[in-house]
XYZ file of C-alpha atoms in Angstrom:
689
model
C -0.652 -3.121 44.779
C -0.351 -0.609 47.657
C -3.407 0.081 49.803
C -5.318 3.314 49.165
C -7.955 5.080 51.283
C -11.485 5.390 49.960
C -11.141 9.184 49.767
C -7.936 8.925 47.769
C -9.481 6.368 45.434
C -12.414 8.748 44.897
C -10.038 11.622 44.147
C -8.131 9.498 41.658
C -11.363 8.345 40.047
C -12.489 11.937 39.553
C -9.067 12.897 38.185
C -9.081 9.986 35.763
C -12.603 10.808 34.556
C -11.613 14.434 33.983
C -8.488 13.324 32.175
C -10.427 10.909 29.984
C -13.001 13.583 29.131
C -10.193 15.906 28.107
C -8.650 13.192 25.991
C -11.945 12.511 24.247
C -12.396 16.174 23.413
C -8.805 16.483 22.297
C -8.839 13.355 20.116
C -12.091 14.449 18.507
C -10.458 17.687 17.441
C -7.287 16.205 15.962
C -5.846 13.130 14.365
C -2.299 11.911 13.993
C -0.031 12.880 11.098
C 0.566 10.253 8.438
C 3.206 9.750 5.752
C 3.640 7.261 2.898
C 6.606 5.240 1.735
C 5.802 4.533 -1.911
C 8.942 4.213 -4.035
C 8.978 0.428 -4.586
C 6.450 -2.282 -5.348
C 5.251 -2.197 -1.706
C 3.501 0.964 -0.445
C 2.453 1.684 3.114
C 1.379 4.611 5.283
C 2.738 5.401 8.726
C 1.491 7.251 11.779
C 3.377 9.851 13.794
C 2.134 8.042 16.923
C 4.403 5.073 16.167
C 2.010 2.365 14.936
C -0.767 2.097 12.343
C -4.149 1.524 13.979
C -7.354 0.449 12.276
C -8.726 3.068 9.800
C -6.185 5.433 11.315
C -5.282 7.236 8.098
C -8.671 8.233 6.688
C -10.968 7.435 9.663
C -13.360 5.920 7.099
C -14.626 2.399 7.794
C -14.936 1.793 4.042
C -11.125 1.887 3.942
C -10.566 -0.726 6.622
C -8.089 -2.542 4.393
C -5.575 0.254 3.980
C -1.841 -0.151 3.497
C 0.713 -2.845 2.668
C -0.189 -2.434 -0.994
C 1.489 -5.045 -3.155
C 1.889 -5.106 -6.060
C 1.286 -1.367 -5.715
C 1.225 -0.822 -9.481
C -2.405 -1.973 -9.336
C -5.363 -0.581 -7.411
C -6.936 -2.223 -4.352
C -3.963 -4.384 -3.344
C -4.093 -3.419 0.369
C -3.363 -6.275 2.798
C -3.345 -4.380 6.118
C -6.307 -3.914 8.446
C -4.728 -2.843 11.728
C -1.595 -2.960 13.830
C -0.883 -2.363 17.483
C 2.082 -1.741 19.753
C 1.634 -2.340 23.468
C 4.430 -1.741 25.984
C 4.039 -3.390 29.362
C 5.980 -3.412 32.630
C 5.442 -4.677 36.185
C 5.258 -3.093 39.637
C 5.010 0.391 38.210
C 4.296 3.421 40.362
C 2.515 5.800 38.006
C 3.527 9.437 38.656
C 0.459 10.685 36.763
C -2.022 9.476 39.383
C 0.364 8.338 42.161
C -0.749 4.730 42.084
C 1.236 1.509 41.869
C 0.072 -1.065 39.347
C 1.081 -4.712 39.322
C 0.965 -4.437 35.535
C 1.173 -1.210 33.566
C 0.428 -1.323 29.830
C 0.404 1.579 27.392
C -1.028 1.194 23.925
C -1.443 2.393 20.416
C -3.906 0.353 18.390
C -5.353 -1.775 17.143
C -8.176 0.741 17.586
C -7.330 3.299 20.263
C -4.996 6.275 20.013
C -4.092 8.902 22.610
C -1.360 11.266 21.422
C -1.903 13.626 24.365
C -0.961 11.452 27.322
C -0.047 7.901 26.211
C 1.917 7.717 22.904
C 3.143 11.274 22.368
C 4.880 12.063 19.048
C 8.065 14.118 19.204
C 9.490 13.891 15.695
C 8.212 12.526 12.404
C 9.973 13.071 9.078
C 10.731 11.339 5.797
C 14.371 11.474 4.733
C 15.355 10.805 1.129
C 18.616 10.039 -0.618
C 17.331 12.189 -3.466
C 14.135 14.040 -4.279
C 11.544 12.306 -6.418
C 11.595 13.293 -10.108
C 9.446 16.038 -11.556
C 6.840 14.290 -13.728
C 4.646 16.467 -15.949
C 2.008 15.616 -18.562
C 0.723 18.508 -20.682
C 1.725 20.979 -17.982
C 0.136 19.051 -15.086
C 2.018 17.381 -12.224
C 1.370 13.747 -13.019
C 2.898 11.364 -10.468
C 1.618 9.768 -7.261
C 4.885 10.896 -5.641
C 3.565 14.469 -5.649
C 1.388 13.613 -2.641
C 2.707 10.204 -1.522
C 6.453 10.900 -1.373
C 6.756 14.127 0.567
C 10.431 14.268 1.563
C 11.189 16.502 4.540
C 14.960 16.228 4.405
C 17.615 15.107 1.906
C 20.668 13.059 2.897
C 22.899 11.990 0.001
C 24.811 9.626 2.320
C 21.682 7.599 3.092
C 22.089 4.013 1.871
C 18.361 3.345 1.624
C 16.290 5.365 -0.829
C 13.962 6.478 1.952
C 14.071 6.439 5.743
C 11.133 7.397 7.920
C 12.323 8.761 11.270
C 9.878 8.740 14.167
C 10.365 9.534 17.873
C 7.558 8.979 20.370
C 7.486 9.350 24.154
C 5.179 7.077 26.134
C 3.475 7.529 29.480
C 5.436 4.635 30.963
C 8.697 6.582 30.477
C 9.990 4.655 27.459
C 10.928 6.685 24.380
C 10.553 4.802 21.127
C 12.706 5.754 18.150
C 11.873 3.941 14.943
C 13.630 4.108 11.621
C 11.920 2.504 8.629
C 14.141 1.849 5.603
C 12.858 1.400 2.042
C 14.644 0.439 -1.176
C 13.635 0.752 -4.825
C 16.127 -1.790 -6.197
C 14.063 -4.392 -8.046
C 15.072 -7.377 -5.871
C 14.554 -5.536 -2.568
C 11.595 -3.231 -3.158
C 8.843 -5.356 -1.589
C 9.828 -5.066 2.076
C 10.613 -2.426 4.704
C 13.182 -2.807 7.464
C 12.113 -1.436 10.860
C 14.696 -0.561 13.498
C 13.300 0.247 16.951
C 15.173 1.646 19.931
C 13.181 1.474 23.170
C 14.946 3.617 25.776
C 14.082 4.290 29.398
C 14.307 8.089 29.274
C 11.769 8.466 32.072
C 9.781 11.041 30.049
C 6.132 10.285 30.793
C 4.164 13.353 29.621
C 4.122 16.050 26.960
C 5.647 18.578 29.358
C 8.819 16.491 29.502
C 8.520 15.495 33.164
C 10.634 12.466 34.039
C 10.659 9.649 36.516
C 13.882 7.954 37.607
C 12.674 4.379 37.833
C 14.034 1.036 36.740
C 11.371 -0.627 34.631
C 10.985 -4.349 35.240
C 9.807 -7.150 32.959
C 9.298 -4.816 30.006
C 7.592 -6.401 26.996
C 7.238 -4.803 23.565
C 4.214 -6.441 21.971
C 3.277 -5.988 18.304
C -0.029 -7.074 16.742
C -0.588 -7.584 13.010
C -4.110 -7.876 11.638
C -3.721 -8.693 7.964
C -6.220 -9.466 5.214
C -5.167 -10.099 1.597
C -6.561 -8.221 -0.196
C -8.843 -5.221 -0.584
C -9.506 -6.061 -4.230
C -11.693 -8.994 -3.181
C -13.237 -7.256 -0.198
C -15.938 -4.819 0.754
C -13.826 -1.745 0.054
C -12.821 -3.087 -3.357
C -14.703 -5.189 -5.892
C -16.739 -6.777 -3.072
C -17.017 -10.311 -4.428
C -15.946 -12.178 -1.290
C -18.081 -12.543 1.871
C -18.118 -9.252 3.732
C -16.133 -10.408 6.762
C -13.124 -11.246 4.593
C -12.502 -7.483 4.548
C -11.461 -7.491 8.184
C -9.492 -10.716 8.118
C -12.152 -13.158 9.249
C -10.680 -15.893 7.046
C -7.013 -14.886 7.339
C -4.590 -17.700 8.176
C -1.405 -17.015 10.183
C 1.607 -19.316 10.383
C 4.687 -18.837 12.577
C 8.211 -20.131 12.020
C 10.378 -20.050 15.152
C 13.068 -22.151 16.893
C 10.308 -23.143 19.357
C 8.690 -25.029 16.477
C 12.021 -26.360 15.195
C 12.583 -23.721 12.494
C 15.642 -21.631 11.683
C 13.731 -18.496 10.715
C 11.864 -16.255 13.169
C 8.942 -15.055 11.100
C 5.264 -15.324 10.345
C 3.240 -15.001 7.177
C -0.480 -14.735 6.476
C -2.773 -15.600 3.585
C -6.364 -15.500 2.392
C -7.789 -18.739 3.792
C -11.003 -20.602 3.094
C -14.283 -18.886 3.981
C -17.283 -20.943 5.095
C -19.741 -18.645 3.323
C -18.028 -18.864 -0.054
C -19.672 -21.187 -2.592
C -16.377 -22.117 -4.264
C -12.793 -22.801 -3.242
C -11.701 -19.218 -2.550
C -7.965 -19.738 -1.967
C -6.283 -16.903 -3.879
C -9.563 -14.969 -4.113
C -10.630 -15.775 -7.709
C -13.067 -13.266 -9.196
C -15.410 -15.360 -11.303
C -17.281 -12.386 -12.807
C -14.186 -11.135 -14.648
C -12.663 -14.397 -15.818
C -11.264 -15.869 -12.608
C -8.397 -13.451 -11.897
C -6.890 -14.099 -8.470
C -7.407 -11.020 -6.325
C -6.001 -12.281 -3.024
C -2.861 -14.276 -3.750
C -0.571 -12.149 -1.557
C 1.479 -13.488 1.373
C 2.298 -10.653 3.794
C 4.445 -11.235 6.851
C 7.241 -10.220 9.212
C 10.716 -11.609 9.927
C 12.640 -10.809 13.088
C 16.224 -9.879 12.195
C 17.839 -8.762 15.467
C 16.799 -8.459 19.111
C 19.168 -7.439 21.908
C 19.589 -10.083 24.599
C 19.510 -7.407 27.278
C 20.268 -3.771 27.904
C 23.921 -4.708 28.429
C 24.239 -7.555 25.902
C 23.637 -6.289 22.355
C 24.095 -9.646 20.645
C 21.111 -11.131 18.856
C 18.839 -13.260 21.020
C 17.692 -15.916 18.584
C 14.918 -17.055 20.920
C 13.135 -13.740 20.419
C 10.314 -13.062 19.977
C 9.651 -15.025 23.155
C 5.883 -14.758 22.701
C 3.944 -15.454 19.474
C 0.270 -15.853 20.371
C -2.574 -15.239 17.986
C -5.243 -12.912 19.358
C -8.943 -12.617 18.615
C -9.035 -9.395 16.581
C -12.379 -8.490 18.134
C -11.479 -9.323 21.743
C -12.539 -6.794 24.352
C -8.959 -5.890 25.219
C -8.379 -4.811 21.615
C -11.246 -2.329 21.883
C -10.563 -0.651 25.214
C -7.626 1.679 25.697
C -7.463 2.459 29.417
C -3.962 2.895 30.819
C -5.298 3.324 34.376
C -7.498 0.223 34.642
C -5.599 -2.429 36.639
C -7.848 -5.310 35.598
C -7.648 -4.497 31.890
C -3.877 -4.035 32.031
C -3.386 -7.309 33.912
C -5.364 -9.112 31.206
C -3.351 -7.402 28.471
C -0.033 -8.235 30.076
C -1.099 -11.874 30.388
C -1.676 -12.002 26.620
C 1.657 -10.271 25.995
C 3.436 -12.761 28.232
C 1.670 -15.851 26.825
C 4.686 -17.375 25.086
C 4.227 -19.758 22.167
C 1.081 -21.732 21.471
C 1.606 -25.511 21.077
C 0.517 -25.173 17.451
C 0.401 -22.113 15.230
C -2.926 -20.633 14.182
C -2.624 -22.221 10.731
C -1.776 -25.600 12.231
C -4.803 -25.494 14.508
C -7.151 -24.559 11.646
C -5.575 -27.025 9.219
C -7.792 -27.579 6.186
C -10.822 -26.069 7.917
C -12.401 -22.643 7.826
C -10.608 -19.997 9.893
C -13.856 -18.013 10.228
C -15.337 -21.050 12.024
C -12.294 -21.703 14.224
C -13.386 -22.171 17.836
C -14.066 -20.012 19.721
C -15.794 -18.415 16.745
C -14.984 -14.737 16.324
C -16.558 -12.195 14.016
C -13.154 -10.612 13.449
C -10.655 -13.389 12.855
C -7.211 -13.619 14.406
C -4.266 -11.220 14.624
C -0.712 -12.538 14.805
C 1.330 -11.131 17.685
C 5.052 -10.855 18.379
C 6.210 -10.172 21.938
C 9.821 -9.191 22.707
C 11.287 -9.299 26.202
C 10.908 -9.335 29.119
C 13.655 -6.828 29.977
C 14.728 -4.814 32.985
C 15.599 -1.266 31.913
C 17.403 1.037 34.319
C 17.288 4.780 33.575
C 19.133 5.341 30.295
C 19.028 1.669 29.243
C 17.749 0.722 25.799
C 16.775 -2.295 23.696
C 17.171 -2.531 19.900
C 14.701 -4.598 17.868
C 14.892 -4.987 14.083
C 12.374 -6.716 11.861
C 11.335 -6.585 8.218
C 7.800 -6.511 6.878
C 7.153 -7.633 3.315
C 4.638 -9.005 0.841
C 5.145 -11.427 -2.042
C 3.190 -13.943 -4.092
C 2.080 -14.546 -7.648
C 2.649 -11.730 -10.114
C -0.362 -9.976 -11.630
C 0.270 -11.759 -14.924
C 0.232 -15.130 -13.172
C -2.887 -14.173 -11.187
C -4.665 -13.592 -14.491
C -3.268 -16.746 -16.096
C -3.903 -19.175 -13.242
C -7.345 -17.767 -12.466
C -8.407 -17.937 -16.106
C -7.232 -21.534 -16.477
C -8.888 -22.541 -13.189
C -12.229 -21.093 -14.273
C -12.047 -22.588 -17.760
C -11.744 -26.128 -16.376
C -9.671 -27.206 -19.377
C -7.673 -30.207 -18.218
C -4.982 -31.265 -17.740
C -3.665 -28.518 -15.450
C 0.084 -28.057 -15.139
C 1.296 -27.805 -11.543
C 4.318 -25.721 -10.469
C 6.568 -28.790 -10.423
C 5.654 -29.660 -14.023
C 3.333 -32.542 -13.182
C -0.352 -32.456 -14.106
C -3.721 -32.805 -12.426
C -7.365 -32.814 -13.474
C -8.429 -31.107 -10.244
C -8.879 -27.365 -10.874
C -8.721 -26.385 -7.183
C -5.574 -28.429 -6.610
C -4.005 -26.653 -9.583
C -5.009 -23.161 -8.447
C -4.031 -23.671 -4.837
C -0.662 -25.206 -5.665
C 0.221 -22.094 -7.639
C -1.101 -19.738 -4.958
C 0.970 -21.454 -2.278
C 4.181 -20.903 -4.233
C 3.772 -17.545 -2.503
C 5.199 -19.154 0.644
C 8.551 -19.722 -1.069
C 8.334 -16.191 -2.448
C 7.798 -14.496 0.929
C 10.530 -16.607 2.538
C 12.863 -15.497 -0.249
C 11.868 -11.903 0.492
C 12.703 -12.442 4.162
C 16.110 -13.874 3.226
C 16.902 -10.834 1.092
C 15.923 -8.492 3.906
C 18.208 -10.416 6.259
C 21.109 -10.253 3.789
C 20.492 -6.538 3.292
C 20.708 -5.831 7.023
C 23.792 -8.010 7.425
C 25.498 -6.051 4.629
C 24.729 -2.778 6.455
C 22.502 -1.871 3.496
C 25.357 -2.144 1.009
C 23.229 -3.793 -1.678
C 24.007 -2.787 -5.286
C 21.934 0.134 -6.490
C 20.446 0.831 -9.929
C 21.151 4.126 -11.661
C 18.950 6.962 -10.411
C 15.836 7.750 -12.436
C 15.799 10.804 -14.700
C 15.037 13.686 -12.357
C 12.710 15.287 -14.937
C 10.204 13.464 -17.137
C 7.889 15.418 -19.414
C 5.126 14.126 -21.696
C 3.366 16.299 -24.281
C 0.322 15.326 -26.305
C 0.468 16.204 -29.992
C -1.592 16.045 -33.147
C -0.077 12.860 -34.578
C 2.401 11.792 -31.890
C 3.122 12.013 -28.160
C 6.514 13.458 -27.225
C 8.482 12.196 -24.212
C 11.586 13.939 -22.842
C 13.728 13.185 -19.803
C 16.806 14.523 -18.008
C 20.304 13.086 -18.437
C 21.403 13.025 -14.764
C 21.595 9.178 -14.693
C 24.225 9.065 -17.426
C 27.073 9.826 -14.999
C 26.245 6.711 -12.950
C 28.951 4.043 -12.934
C 27.829 1.234 -15.232
C 24.988 3.241 -16.782
C 23.816 1.480 -19.982
C 20.669 3.180 -21.241
C 16.983 4.051 -20.914
C 13.730 2.148 -21.321
C 10.292 3.592 -22.040
C 7.121 1.747 -21.046
C 3.513 2.473 -22.004
C 0.027 1.476 -20.840
C -3.305 2.155 -22.515
C -6.559 3.230 -20.854
C -5.377 3.480 -17.221
C -2.159 3.680 -15.194
C -2.890 0.734 -12.864
C -2.365 -1.974 -15.433
C 0.462 -3.829 -17.131
C 2.924 -1.596 -18.998
C 4.736 -2.759 -22.114
C 8.239 -1.852 -23.224
C 7.993 0.314 -26.353
C 11.505 1.771 -26.639
C 15.013 1.352 -25.300
C 18.325 2.867 -26.139
C 21.830 1.769 -25.281
C 24.356 -0.890 -26.302
C 22.945 -4.133 -27.750
C 19.575 -2.513 -28.491
C 17.948 -1.400 -31.735
C 18.915 2.144 -30.767
C 22.539 2.002 -29.532
C 22.868 5.786 -29.271
C 21.796 7.251 -25.925
C 18.951 9.746 -26.370
C 16.782 11.687 -23.960
C 13.553 11.841 -25.898
C 11.151 9.587 -27.730
C 8.218 10.249 -30.057
C 5.383 7.761 -29.714
C 3.952 7.674 -33.225
C 1.908 4.499 -32.666
C -0.692 6.157 -30.414
C -4.250 6.244 -31.746
C -6.754 9.051 -31.445
C -9.293 8.846 -28.616
C -7.217 6.583 -26.342
C -5.509 7.511 -23.069
C -1.807 6.684 -22.704
C 0.398 6.470 -19.619
C 4.186 6.153 -19.519
C 7.240 5.741 -17.380
C 10.942 5.885 -18.201
C 13.721 4.024 -16.404
C 17.496 4.103 -16.449
C 19.394 0.811 -16.298
C 22.964 -0.412 -15.864
C 25.087 -3.062 -17.560
C 24.120 -5.828 -15.106
C 27.616 -6.266 -13.709
C 26.576 -5.247 -10.196
C 23.538 -7.532 -9.966
C 24.415 -10.142 -7.339
C 21.045 -11.915 -7.417
C 20.703 -12.296 -11.195
C 24.212 -11.674 -12.566
C 24.165 -10.018 -15.956
C 20.577 -8.779 -15.621
C 20.557 -4.966 -15.543
C 19.489 -3.185 -12.398
C 16.749 -0.737 -13.359
C 15.297 2.306 -11.635
C 11.824 1.821 -10.186
C 8.760 2.465 -12.332
C 7.218 4.340 -9.393
C 9.644 7.247 -9.777
C 8.305 8.359 -13.167
C 5.010 6.561 -13.834
C 2.435 9.088 -15.040
C -1.077 9.199 -13.623
C -2.459 11.828 -16.014
C -3.351 10.709 -19.546
C -1.638 11.834 -22.730
C -3.545 11.476 -25.998
C -3.421 12.576 -29.595
C -4.810 16.030 -30.219
C -6.175 16.798 -33.668
C -5.226 20.242 -35.077
C -8.123 22.703 -35.097
C -10.211 22.795 -38.278
C -10.701 25.923 -40.385
C -14.410 25.422 -41.080
C -17.442 24.287 -39.063
C -18.367 22.117 -42.031
C -15.564 19.730 -41.055
C -17.017 18.839 -37.619
C -17.710 15.118 -37.082
C -19.110 12.976 -34.256
C -17.139 9.766 -33.617
C -18.453 7.085 -33.325
C -21.849 7.660 -34.859
C -23.821 5.715 -33.957
C -22.339 4.960 -30.522
C -23.060 1.357 -29.497
C -22.137 0.249 -25.978
C -21.723 -3.353 -27.184
C -18.917 -2.202 -29.440
C -16.999 -0.270 -26.783
C -13.843 -2.326 -27.353
C -13.930 -1.272 -31.002
C -14.381 2.349 -29.969
C -12.256 3.715 -27.093
C -12.207 0.688 -24.774
C -11.385 1.221 -21.106
C -9.968 4.662 -21.859
C -13.523 5.829 -22.307
C -16.218 3.128 -22.453
C -18.896 5.838 -22.775
C -16.772 8.290 -24.767
C -17.970 10.165 -27.821
C -15.508 12.442 -29.630
C -16.275 15.688 -31.440
C -13.465 16.102 -33.970
C -12.283 18.714 -36.457
C -13.517 21.465 -34.166
C -12.526 25.124 -34.338
C -9.905 26.105 -31.704
C -12.547 27.610 -29.373
C -16.275 26.890 -29.263
C -19.206 26.019 -27.009
C -20.816 22.610 -27.502
C -24.393 22.126 -26.301
C -25.961 18.672 -26.373
C -29.725 18.280 -26.667
C -32.160 15.413 -26.737
C -34.206 14.983 -29.898
C -37.053 16.808 -28.081
C -34.813 19.832 -27.577
C -33.913 19.409 -23.873
C -30.415 20.719 -23.079
C -28.585 18.011 -21.138
C -24.915 19.040 -21.198
C -22.617 21.929 -22.145
C -18.935 21.634 -23.014
C -16.549 24.576 -23.271
C -13.881 23.717 -25.830
C -10.973 26.083 -25.163
C -7.679 24.194 -25.613
C -7.096 25.227 -29.230
C -7.121 21.653 -30.557
C -9.589 20.021 -32.921
C -10.844 17.418 -30.394
C -13.230 17.365 -27.458
C -14.520 14.312 -25.568
C -17.934 13.777 -23.970
C -18.465 10.838 -21.625
C -22.188 10.453 -22.452
C -23.423 12.022 -19.228
C -25.934 14.712 -18.384
C -25.143 17.800 -16.315
C -26.221 15.791 -13.239
C -23.655 13.059 -14.122
C -26.253 10.495 -15.225
C -25.310 8.295 -18.186
C -27.642 9.047 -21.082
C -30.071 6.469 -22.477
C -30.452 5.189 -26.026
C -31.774 7.723 -28.465
C -31.038 10.419 -31.005
C -29.154 13.516 -29.820
C -28.224 16.864 -31.334
C -24.945 18.693 -30.805
C -24.917 22.463 -31.330
C -21.556 24.179 -31.918
C -21.072 27.938 -31.586
C -17.860 29.961 -31.943
C -17.158 33.227 -30.091
C -17.807 35.200 -33.304
C -21.312 33.747 -33.603
C -20.802 31.039 -36.216
C -22.783 27.859 -35.502
C -23.451 24.333 -36.721
C -25.556 21.282 -35.781
C -24.764 17.569 -35.854
C -27.175 14.709 -35.156
C -25.942 11.420 -33.670
C -27.361 8.238 -32.165
C -26.623 6.293 -28.971
C -27.492 2.613 -28.559
C -27.302 0.996 -25.106
């Protein structure tokens, strides 16, 4: 490091302090832009700054586990806590403060973010092959894609269904361009492919000023702090020890030629926790029957890394560095790009190479939260690529895929229920049996390793084919659901019917809520009960008082399916799944004498015989006039709630709450009905809790 006078050091110190104060004020007033990719079974959010830091989307600590949602059909499946991208170089003369550093490191994450003078976004847009369908229920926009699939630009030539395009300049003079590709085809919808170009453009500030330096020993260093899954954690159903929410018990295992493996990847899982009173592999939730809430295996596979700026062949020894890092270490908390001591420590971690054993091998059958030295935060898995010398204009291309796989939701319910029941013998995945419930459960959970490795293989094949994987027919670009008096009407557009190999449509339905298992209720096309192609369906099996959710898919004849030949490729459920309920609407009655309260009495112990999860506290007022005011009183005459019935139907629901949203207690209640022309009626009903 070159020698500096005391006066110059003082000047630089003052300048740095002023700069840091400005950054603090600036960062307090703004946050980075975020976008979702959410068209397959894996959903994730992304930051305009180029990496997804801890609680970087909502800035709410309660949502620490946020992103990498799989299977995304269900709530609380987030497996991501934080990520980081550090870029380091050596012998760098910093034009910002005119100082030479032995090691210069710029950062985004796992906690810090400076979009003003460190990672500076230039471009951030989501490109789609086609726009998401219009999904409407009873006149309301009714799809998550309305706010989670905001396409900025259409490109019909795009091979992937979605591509996120992101350009970021950094204060070390490297411009990062990342393209993230997503697919909705059913065999390739649980991973994203990331392509990074790191180019020495020399641009080091937001004004576009450039240096003209060769950067030496450049390392691109990614950190992944994963924690399957939010369902079991503090931000979800909160039945695991609190620290599981930030990955305290997460296990990380690396495959790499250094360890004698062919693949270059890592995967993580929900490991044992010392404060759990039962074997918690898979995250069984005992209070609801044993369902496994943390059986996911998230991970990353390296697919291509340039050998050098002049040799673009794949360097199969990359990543050259795969350390695991204490997620709570001091260097993960600070974010000072002008502190030589901090940056030297960071670069040493980046340049650490491979540990003799992987994190999972060191922990073995023990508790990762007690792994020495004990950390309150667990371990993050890191991937370091490099080191490279980059002359002005030189670039390095790095491609990896990130995915999640594991037991299906159906199997999570089945295995967890059998484990909790203790009914022996238990059937293991290989067909043999055991009387040990934990052995049974864990053997099934760890089939997730084969599943995530299969996901990695498919991502690799996809890249090698230049994304020429077979595609399913597009979804109907319009899907409309209308509630009726004795049926629910579904209609959809016919745009998919011109697709080569198109074979028909399928309609799926769920009851009570949209984040549950859907069942096939109708299909049309050859070799079905309805061989004629139609674009509407009337659901006449719906029952009054229940909420219904739907999606419609288009499918082909199976001839193009290279993974399961003969099995049709089908458009993703996430294109058309509704998130607003449809329900039967009774026609309005002609007389107030017809008004009824259903059920009466209401008994909370019989909720499954009433309206179930659609409305566990629901009471229906039926055979109403088209418009009326409903006032609900206690038996003493205290008004507790008012409903305005204005939709012209004969039904109105009350969720047994007061005007202050408190659930009412057991007792006798009186409902008063009044029409605009002054007619009125009373009904008495009972609630038992």
